[in-house]
Amino acid sequence: DSGVTQTPKHLITATGQRVTLRCSPRSGDLSVYWYQQSLDQGLQFLIQYYNGEERAKGNILERFSAQQFPDLHSELNLSSLELGDSALYFCASRGESHGANVLTFGAGSRLTVL
Amino acid sequence: AQSVTQLGSHVSVSEGALVLLRCNYSSSVPPYLFWYVQYPNQGLQLLLKYTSAATLVKGINGFEAEFKKSETSFHLTKPSAHMSDAAEYFCAVRRAGNQFYFGTGTSLTVIP
């Protein structure tokens, strides 16, 4: 158990729908990162938060949005889903202490869009 | 911008043979480099990290990586492959602003 919790583990939905993926970081970690892993695109950085504030955006579509709440959990919202959005979505958190500063990943949420 | 390139999307080795997974980085300043492993149906786990303290970095499960500035490389090695090493391996770099970017991954197959 990495300490990063992601729910749900699996999600099957239809095109055009909207889903929300949730992530709880490791205790004490202030930063949350979202990544998308698909067979043809590899591991793509989506967005980064630090203590509730957005810090960086990667290849995140306009149909996708995220936020980090005061209790530091984060949610990734995916709307108007398309078949191509089927992928594994990973959340990772980052420790702040010197010598840490690595990403710790959750087990992922597998999204299937039919 | 700092990035990493993994050469070879698939590598096959025999059990007991040397494992060599290649990663090259592009950076104008000393980078922070990482190797992660992803076992089937799991998230990524940190194998090892380079933070300029030592050029040879030892990680978990017998893996190590050597930072070679002259070759801009950070290849991952293990002297003797085990069946349990079969997984996807990712090289990553930490950029300014604590952004982490990953290579495209190398799938390691271990042949009994």
PDB file of C-alpha atoms in Angstrom:
ATOM      1  CA  ASP A   1       0.000   0.000   0.000  1.00  0.00           C
ATOM      2  CA  SER A   2       1.624   3.218  -1.207  1.00  0.00           C
ATOM      3  CA  GLY A   3      -0.532   5.457   0.967  1.00  0.00           C
ATOM      4  CA  VAL A   4      -2.105   7.137  -2.051  1.00  0.00           C
ATOM      5  CA  THR A   5      -5.725   6.087  -2.403  1.00  0.00           C
ATOM      6  CA  GLN A   6      -7.657   6.253  -5.640  1.00  0.00           C
ATOM      7  CA  THR A   7     -11.325   5.499  -6.196  1.00  0.00           C
ATOM      8  CA  PRO A   8     -12.963   3.936  -8.038  1.00  0.00           C
ATOM      9  CA  LYS A   9     -10.575   1.214  -9.210  1.00  0.00           C
ATOM     10  CA  HIS A  10     -12.681   0.448 -12.250  1.00  0.00           C
ATOM     11  CA  LEU A  11     -15.335   2.469 -14.030  1.00  0.00           C
ATOM     12  CA  ILE A  12     -17.321   1.643 -17.141  1.00  0.00           C
ATOM     13  CA  THR A  13     -19.448   4.328 -18.715  1.00  0.00           C
ATOM     14  CA  ALA A  14     -20.837   5.477 -22.040  1.00  0.00           C
ATOM     15  CA  THR A  15     -19.757   8.164 -24.451  1.00  0.00           C
ATOM     16  CA  GLY A  16     -21.008  11.609 -23.579  1.00  0.00           C
ATOM     17  CA  GLN A  17     -21.116  10.897 -19.865  1.00  0.00           C
ATOM     18  CA  ARG A  18     -19.255  12.568 -17.021  1.00  0.00           C
ATOM     19  CA  VAL A  19     -17.207  10.853 -14.311  1.00  0.00           C
ATOM     20  CA  THR A  20     -15.257  11.938 -11.260  1.00  0.00           C
ATOM     21  CA  LEU A  21     -12.089  10.243 -10.088  1.00  0.00           C
ATOM     22  CA  ARG A  22     -10.930  10.776  -6.540  1.00  0.00           C
ATOM     23  CA  CYS A  23      -7.484  10.752  -4.980  1.00  0.00           C
ATOM     24  CA  SER A  24      -6.309  11.001  -1.384  1.00  0.00           C
ATOM     25  CA  PRO A  25      -2.586  11.742  -1.083  1.00  0.00           C
ATOM     26  CA  ARG A  26      -0.190  10.235   1.436  1.00  0.00           C
ATOM     27  CA  SER A  27      -0.504  11.705   4.870  1.00  0.00           C
ATOM     28  CA  GLY A  28       1.508  14.924   5.004  1.00  0.00           C
ATOM     29  CA  ASP A  29       1.941  15.317   1.246  1.00  0.00           C
ATOM     30  CA  LEU A  30       0.679  18.629  -0.081  1.00  0.00           C
ATOM     31  CA  SER A  31       1.162  18.022  -3.805  1.00  0.00           C
ATOM     32  CA  VAL A  32      -1.063  15.967  -6.064  1.00  0.00           C
ATOM     33  CA  TYR A  33      -0.374  15.056  -9.665  1.00  0.00           C
ATOM     34  CA  TRP A  34      -2.659  13.448 -12.233  1.00  0.00           C
ATOM     35  CA  TYR A  35      -1.446  11.292 -15.104  1.00  0.00           C
ATOM     36  CA  GLN A  36      -3.189   9.469 -17.916  1.00  0.00           C
ATOM     37  CA  GLN A  37      -1.781   6.168 -19.161  1.00  0.00           C
ATOM     38  CA  SER A  38      -3.012   4.780 -22.435  1.00  0.00           C
ATOM     39  CA  LEU A  39      -1.500   2.172 -24.739  1.00  0.00           C
ATOM     40  CA  ASP A  40      -0.667   4.563 -27.552  1.00  0.00           C
ATOM     41  CA  GLN A  41       0.274   7.647 -25.506  1.00  0.00           C
ATOM     42  CA  GLY A  42       2.296   6.316 -22.620  1.00  0.00           C
ATOM     43  CA  LEU A  43       2.179   8.182 -19.312  1.00  0.00           C
ATOM     44  CA  GLN A  44       0.948  11.719 -19.912  1.00  0.00           C
ATOM     45  CA  PHE A  45       1.084  14.449 -17.283  1.00  0.00           C
ATOM     46  CA  LEU A  46      -2.272  16.135 -16.861  1.00  0.00           C
ATOM     47  CA  ILE A  47      -2.159  18.566 -13.971  1.00  0.00           C
ATOM     48  CA  GLN A  48      -0.392  19.373 -10.683  1.00  0.00           C
ATOM     49  CA  TYR A  49      -1.707  20.894  -7.461  1.00  0.00           C
ATOM     50  CA  TYR A  50       0.025  22.144  -4.375  1.00  0.00           C
ATOM     51  CA  ASN A  51      -1.943  22.814  -1.203  1.00  0.00           C
ATOM     52  CA  GLY A  52      -5.110  23.582  -3.104  1.00  0.00           C
ATOM     53  CA  GLU A  53      -3.586  25.671  -5.860  1.00  0.00           C
ATOM     54  CA  GLU A  54      -2.991  24.639  -9.443  1.00  0.00           C
ATOM     55  CA  ARG A  55       0.726  24.679 -10.160  1.00  0.00           C
ATOM     56  CA  ALA A  56       1.133  23.266 -13.645  1.00  0.00           C
ATOM     57  CA  LYS A  57      -0.898  21.957 -16.537  1.00  0.00           C
ATOM     58  CA  GLY A  58       0.198  19.364 -19.001  1.00  0.00           C
ATOM     59  CA  ASN A  59      -1.726  17.716 -21.777  1.00  0.00           C
ATOM     60  CA  ILE A  60      -5.117  18.114 -20.153  1.00  0.00           C
ATOM     61  CA  LEU A  61      -8.129  18.461 -22.422  1.00  0.00           C
ATOM     62  CA  GLU A  62     -10.625  21.268 -21.918  1.00  0.00           C
ATOM     63  CA  ARG A  63     -13.263  18.596 -21.198  1.00  0.00           C
ATOM     64  CA  PHE A  64     -11.229  17.610 -18.147  1.00  0.00           C
ATOM     65  CA  SER A  65     -10.924  19.594 -14.956  1.00  0.00           C
ATOM     66  CA  ALA A  66      -9.504  19.008 -11.519  1.00  0.00           C
ATOM     67  CA  GLN A  67      -9.293  20.546  -8.118  1.00  0.00           C
ATOM     68  CA  GLN A  68      -7.643  19.982  -4.776  1.00  0.00           C
ATOM     69  CA  PHE A  69      -9.752  20.519  -1.698  1.00  0.00           C
ATOM     70  CA  PRO A  70      -8.776  21.966   1.724  1.00  0.00           C
ATOM     71  CA  ASP A  71      -8.385  18.453   3.130  1.00  0.00           C
ATOM     72  CA  LEU A  72      -5.874  17.900   0.263  1.00  0.00           C
ATOM     73  CA  HIS A  73      -7.815  15.231  -1.559  1.00  0.00           C
ATOM     74  CA  SER A  74      -8.186  15.837  -5.268  1.00  0.00           C
ATOM     75  CA  GLU A  75     -10.790  15.083  -7.878  1.00  0.00           C
ATOM     76  CA  LEU A  76     -10.390  14.757 -11.626  1.00  0.00           C
ATOM     77  CA  ASN A  77     -13.565  15.417 -13.573  1.00  0.00           C
ATOM     78  CA  LEU A  78     -13.886  14.028 -17.075  1.00  0.00           C
ATOM     79  CA  SER A  79     -16.878  15.172 -19.129  1.00  0.00           C
ATOM     80  CA  SER A  80     -18.337  14.553 -22.588  1.00  0.00           C
ATOM     81  CA  LEU A  81     -16.435  11.311 -22.572  1.00  0.00           C
ATOM     82  CA  GLU A  82     -15.146   9.858 -25.811  1.00  0.00           C
ATOM     83  CA  LEU A  83     -13.917   6.354 -26.633  1.00  0.00           C
ATOM     84  CA  GLY A  84     -10.370   7.681 -26.675  1.00  0.00           C
ATOM     85  CA  ASP A  85     -10.607   8.695 -23.028  1.00  0.00           C
ATOM     86  CA  SER A  86     -10.461   5.049 -22.034  1.00  0.00           C
ATOM     87  CA  ALA A  87      -7.257   4.766 -20.047  1.00  0.00           C
ATOM     88  CA  LEU A  88      -5.693   4.289 -16.652  1.00  0.00           C
ATOM     89  CA  TYR A  89      -5.704   7.485 -14.621  1.00  0.00           C
ATOM     90  CA  PHE A  90      -3.064   7.736 -11.934  1.00  0.00           C
ATOM     91  CA  CYS A  91      -2.785  10.093  -9.059  1.00  0.00           C
ATOM     92  CA  ALA A  92       0.537  10.666  -7.333  1.00  0.00           C
ATOM     93  CA  SER A  93       1.558  12.714  -4.344  1.00  0.00           C
ATOM     94  CA  ARG A  94       4.912  14.265  -3.538  1.00  0.00           C
ATOM     95  CA  GLY A  95       6.620  14.582  -0.201  1.00  0.00           C
ATOM     96  CA  GLU A  96       8.109  17.907   0.810  1.00  0.00           C
ATOM     97  CA  SER A  97      11.064  16.942   2.957  1.00  0.00           C
ATOM     98  CA  HIS A  98      14.566  17.122   1.498  1.00  0.00           C
ATOM     99  CA  GLY A  99      15.578  13.737   0.237  1.00  0.00           C
ATOM    100  CA  ALA A 100      11.974  12.831  -0.424  1.00  0.00           C
ATOM    101  CA  ASN A 101      10.735  14.836  -3.409  1.00  0.00           C
ATOM    102  CA  VAL A 102       9.657  11.782  -5.333  1.00  0.00           C
ATOM    103  CA  LEU A 103       6.257  10.847  -6.640  1.00  0.00           C
ATOM    104  CA  THR A 104       4.308   8.141  -4.882  1.00  0.00           C
ATOM    105  CA  PHE A 105       1.592   6.671  -7.074  1.00  0.00           C
ATOM    106  CA  GLY A 106      -1.807   5.260  -6.325  1.00  0.00           C
ATOM    107  CA  ALA A 107      -3.034   2.036  -7.890  1.00  0.00           C
ATOM    108  CA  GLY A 108      -4.956   3.914 -10.567  1.00  0.00           C
ATOM    109  CA  SER A 109      -8.509   4.170 -11.817  1.00  0.00           C
ATOM    110  CA  ARG A 110      -9.243   2.241 -14.981  1.00  0.00           C
ATOM    111  CA  LEU A 111     -11.828   4.040 -17.100  1.00  0.00           C
ATOM    112  CA  THR A 112     -13.569   2.256 -19.934  1.00  0.00           C
ATOM    113  CA  VAL A 113     -15.778   4.309 -22.227  1.00  0.00           C
ATOM    114  CA  LEU A 114     -18.155   2.268 -24.376  1.00  0.00           C
TER     115      LEU A 114
ATOM    116  CA  ALA B   1      13.411  21.674 -21.585  1.00  0.00           C
ATOM    117  CA  GLN B   2      14.442  18.605 -19.692  1.00  0.00           C
ATOM    118  CA  SER B   3      13.149  15.307 -21.045  1.00  0.00           C
ATOM    119  CA  VAL B   4      14.032  11.640 -21.134  1.00  0.00           C
ATOM    120  CA  THR B   5      14.169   9.136 -23.971  1.00  0.00           C
ATOM    121  CA  GLN B   6      13.951   5.412 -23.435  1.00  0.00           C
ATOM    122  CA  LEU B   7      15.514   3.346 -26.163  1.00  0.00           C
ATOM    123  CA  GLY B   8      13.714   0.112 -26.853  1.00  0.00           C
ATOM    124  CA  SER B   9      10.050  -0.267 -26.004  1.00  0.00           C
ATOM    125  CA  HIS B  10      10.479  -4.014 -25.487  1.00  0.00           C
ATOM    126  CA  VAL B  11      13.442  -5.891 -24.051  1.00  0.00           C
ATOM    127  CA  SER B  12      13.664  -9.650 -23.586  1.00  0.00           C
ATOM    128  CA  VAL B  13      16.309 -11.373 -21.501  1.00  0.00           C
ATOM    129  CA  SER B  14      16.808 -14.894 -20.275  1.00  0.00           C
ATOM    130  CA  GLU B  15      16.460 -15.643 -16.599  1.00  0.00           C
ATOM    131  CA  GLY B  16      19.843 -15.075 -14.977  1.00  0.00           C
ATOM    132  CA  ALA B  17      21.098 -12.784 -17.735  1.00  0.00           C
ATOM    133  CA  LEU B  18      22.055  -9.138 -17.426  1.00  0.00           C
ATOM    134  CA  VAL B  19      19.249  -6.602 -17.616  1.00  0.00           C
ATOM    135  CA  LEU B  20      20.074  -3.296 -19.335  1.00  0.00           C
ATOM    136  CA  LEU B  21      17.340  -0.709 -19.889  1.00  0.00           C
ATOM    137  CA  ARG B  22      18.413   2.506 -21.552  1.00  0.00           C
ATOM    138  CA  CYS B  23      17.498   6.062 -20.696  1.00  0.00           C
ATOM    139  CA  ASN B  24      18.991   9.246 -22.060  1.00  0.00           C
ATOM    140  CA  TYR B  25      18.176  12.684 -20.786  1.00  0.00           C
ATOM    141  CA  SER B  26      18.391  16.119 -22.296  1.00  0.00           C
ATOM    142  CA  SER B  27      19.210  18.847 -19.874  1.00  0.00           C
ATOM    143  CA  SER B  28      21.427  21.866 -19.624  1.00  0.00           C
ATOM    144  CA  VAL B  29      21.704  21.529 -15.861  1.00  0.00           C
ATOM    145  CA  PRO B  30      22.245  18.480 -13.661  1.00  0.00           C
ATOM    146  CA  PRO B  31      18.897  16.735 -13.610  1.00  0.00           C
ATOM    147  CA  TYR B  32      17.029  14.814 -11.001  1.00  0.00           C
ATOM    148  CA  LEU B  33      16.392  11.407 -12.568  1.00  0.00           C
ATOM    149  CA  PHE B  34      14.294   8.456 -11.504  1.00  0.00           C
ATOM    150  CA  TRP B  35      13.425   4.920 -12.494  1.00  0.00           C
ATOM    151  CA  TYR B  36       9.991   3.560 -11.718  1.00  0.00           C
ATOM    152  CA  VAL B  37       8.601   0.054 -12.210  1.00  0.00           C
ATOM    153  CA  GLN B  38       5.021  -0.883 -12.976  1.00  0.00           C
ATOM    154  CA  TYR B  39       3.930  -4.464 -12.417  1.00  0.00           C
ATOM    155  CA  PRO B  40       0.795  -5.671 -14.207  1.00  0.00           C
ATOM    156  CA  ASN B  41      -2.380  -4.041 -12.926  1.00  0.00           C
ATOM    157  CA  GLN B  42      -0.496  -1.919 -10.409  1.00  0.00           C
ATOM    158  CA  GLY B  43       0.653   1.648 -10.012  1.00  0.00           C
ATOM    159  CA  LEU B  44       4.214   2.845 -10.476  1.00  0.00           C
ATOM    160  CA  GLN B  45       6.762   2.175  -7.745  1.00  0.00           C
ATOM    161  CA  LEU B  46      10.019   4.013  -7.263  1.00  0.00           C
ATOM    162  CA  LEU B  47      13.064   1.856  -8.028  1.00  0.00           C
ATOM    163  CA  LEU B  48      15.755   4.468  -7.501  1.00  0.00           C
ATOM    164  CA  LYS B  49      16.574   8.142  -7.870  1.00  0.00           C
ATOM    165  CA  TYR B  50      19.600  10.238  -8.804  1.00  0.00           C
ATOM    166  CA  THR B  51      20.030  13.531  -7.013  1.00  0.00           C
ATOM    167  CA  SER B  52      23.724  14.260  -7.728  1.00  0.00           C
ATOM    168  CA  ALA B  53      25.016  12.775  -4.482  1.00  0.00           C
ATOM    169  CA  ALA B  54      26.599   9.773  -6.228  1.00  0.00           C
ATOM    170  CA  THR B  55      26.812   8.715  -9.860  1.00  0.00           C
ATOM    171  CA  LEU B  56      26.061   5.050  -9.118  1.00  0.00           C
ATOM    172  CA  VAL B  57      22.676   4.677  -7.518  1.00  0.00           C
ATOM    173  CA  LYS B  58      21.461   1.471  -5.952  1.00  0.00           C
ATOM    174  CA  GLY B  59      17.767   0.754  -5.822  1.00  0.00           C
ATOM    175  CA  ILE B  60      15.433  -1.935  -4.697  1.00  0.00           C
ATOM    176  CA  ASN B  61      15.334  -5.536  -5.941  1.00  0.00           C
ATOM    177  CA  GLY B  62      19.002  -5.512  -6.988  1.00  0.00           C
ATOM    178  CA  PHE B  63      18.657  -2.763  -9.597  1.00  0.00           C
ATOM    179  CA  GLU B  64      21.138   0.038  -9.998  1.00  0.00           C
ATOM    180  CA  ALA B  65      21.689   2.925 -12.404  1.00  0.00           C
ATOM    181  CA  GLU B  66      24.727   4.956 -13.322  1.00  0.00           C
ATOM    182  CA  PHE B  67      24.564   8.640 -14.151  1.00  0.00           C
ATOM    183  CA  LYS B  68      26.976   9.434 -16.994  1.00  0.00           C
ATOM    184  CA  LYS B  69      27.102  13.122 -17.781  1.00  0.00           C
ATOM    185  CA  SER B  70      29.395  12.637 -20.795  1.00  0.00           C
ATOM    186  CA  GLU B  71      26.822  10.330 -22.365  1.00  0.00           C
ATOM    187  CA  THR B  72      23.733  12.054 -20.910  1.00  0.00           C
ATOM    188  CA  SER B  73      22.586   8.621 -19.849  1.00  0.00           C
ATOM    189  CA  PHE B  74      21.015   7.011 -16.821  1.00  0.00           C
ATOM    190  CA  HIS B  75      20.756   3.342 -17.791  1.00  0.00           C
ATOM    191  CA  LEU B  76      19.180   0.808 -15.448  1.00  0.00           C
ATOM    192  CA  THR B  77      20.927  -2.509 -14.872  1.00  0.00           C
ATOM    193  CA  LYS B  78      20.572  -5.698 -12.885  1.00  0.00           C
ATOM    194  CA  PRO B  79      23.245  -8.418 -13.019  1.00  0.00           C
ATOM    195  CA  SER B  80      20.874 -11.370 -13.053  1.00  0.00           C
ATOM    196  CA  ALA B  81      17.268 -11.234 -14.218  1.00  0.00           C
ATOM    197  CA  HIS B  82      14.558 -12.963 -12.258  1.00  0.00           C
ATOM    198  CA  MET B  83      11.137 -13.951 -13.496  1.00  0.00           C
ATOM    199  CA  SER B  84       9.619 -11.501 -11.048  1.00  0.00           C
ATOM    200  CA  ASP B  85      11.391  -8.608 -12.825  1.00  0.00           C
ATOM    201  CA  ALA B  86       8.972  -8.827 -15.751  1.00  0.00           C
ATOM    202  CA  ALA B  87       7.267  -5.438 -15.753  1.00  0.00           C
ATOM    203  CA  GLU B  88       7.153  -2.032 -17.416  1.00  0.00           C
ATOM    204  CA  TYR B  89      10.002   0.317 -16.510  1.00  0.00           C
ATOM    205  CA  PHE B  90       9.854   4.095 -16.762  1.00  0.00           C
ATOM    206  CA  CYS B  91      12.623   6.628 -16.645  1.00  0.00           C
ATOM    207  CA  ALA B  92      11.579  10.062 -15.393  1.00  0.00           C
ATOM    208  CA  VAL B  93      13.014  13.523 -14.886  1.00  0.00           C
ATOM    209  CA  ARG B  94      12.002  16.211 -12.438  1.00  0.00           C
ATOM    210  CA  ARG B  95      11.847  19.636 -14.030  1.00  0.00           C
ATOM    211  CA  ALA B  96      11.740  23.080 -12.495  1.00  0.00           C
ATOM    212  CA  GLY B  97       8.540  23.644 -10.586  1.00  0.00           C
ATOM    213  CA  ASN B  98       8.601  20.037  -9.430  1.00  0.00           C
ATOM    214  CA  GLN B  99       7.085  18.757 -12.651  1.00  0.00           C
ATOM    215  CA  PHE B 100       7.838  15.127 -13.393  1.00  0.00           C
ATOM    216  CA  TYR B 101       7.960  13.842 -16.966  1.00  0.00           C
ATOM    217  CA  PHE B 102       8.185  10.205 -17.892  1.00  0.00           C
ATOM    218  CA  GLY B 103       9.684   8.315 -20.775  1.00  0.00           C
ATOM    219  CA  THR B 104       7.560   6.086 -22.953  1.00  0.00           C
ATOM    220  CA  GLY B 105       8.452   3.001 -20.966  1.00  0.00           C
ATOM    221  CA  THR B 106      10.267  -0.266 -21.642  1.00  0.00           C
ATOM    222  CA  SER B 107       8.488  -3.562 -21.252  1.00  0.00           C
ATOM    223  CA  LEU B 108      10.823  -6.197 -19.842  1.00  0.00           C
ATOM    224  CA  THR B 109      10.143  -9.865 -20.584  1.00  0.00           C
ATOM    225  CA  VAL B 110      12.130 -12.521 -18.746  1.00  0.00           C
ATOM    226  CA  ILE B 111      12.394 -15.843 -20.551  1.00  0.00           C
ATOM    227  CA  PRO B 112      12.712 -18.952 -18.375  1.00  0.00           C
TER     228      PRO B 112
END
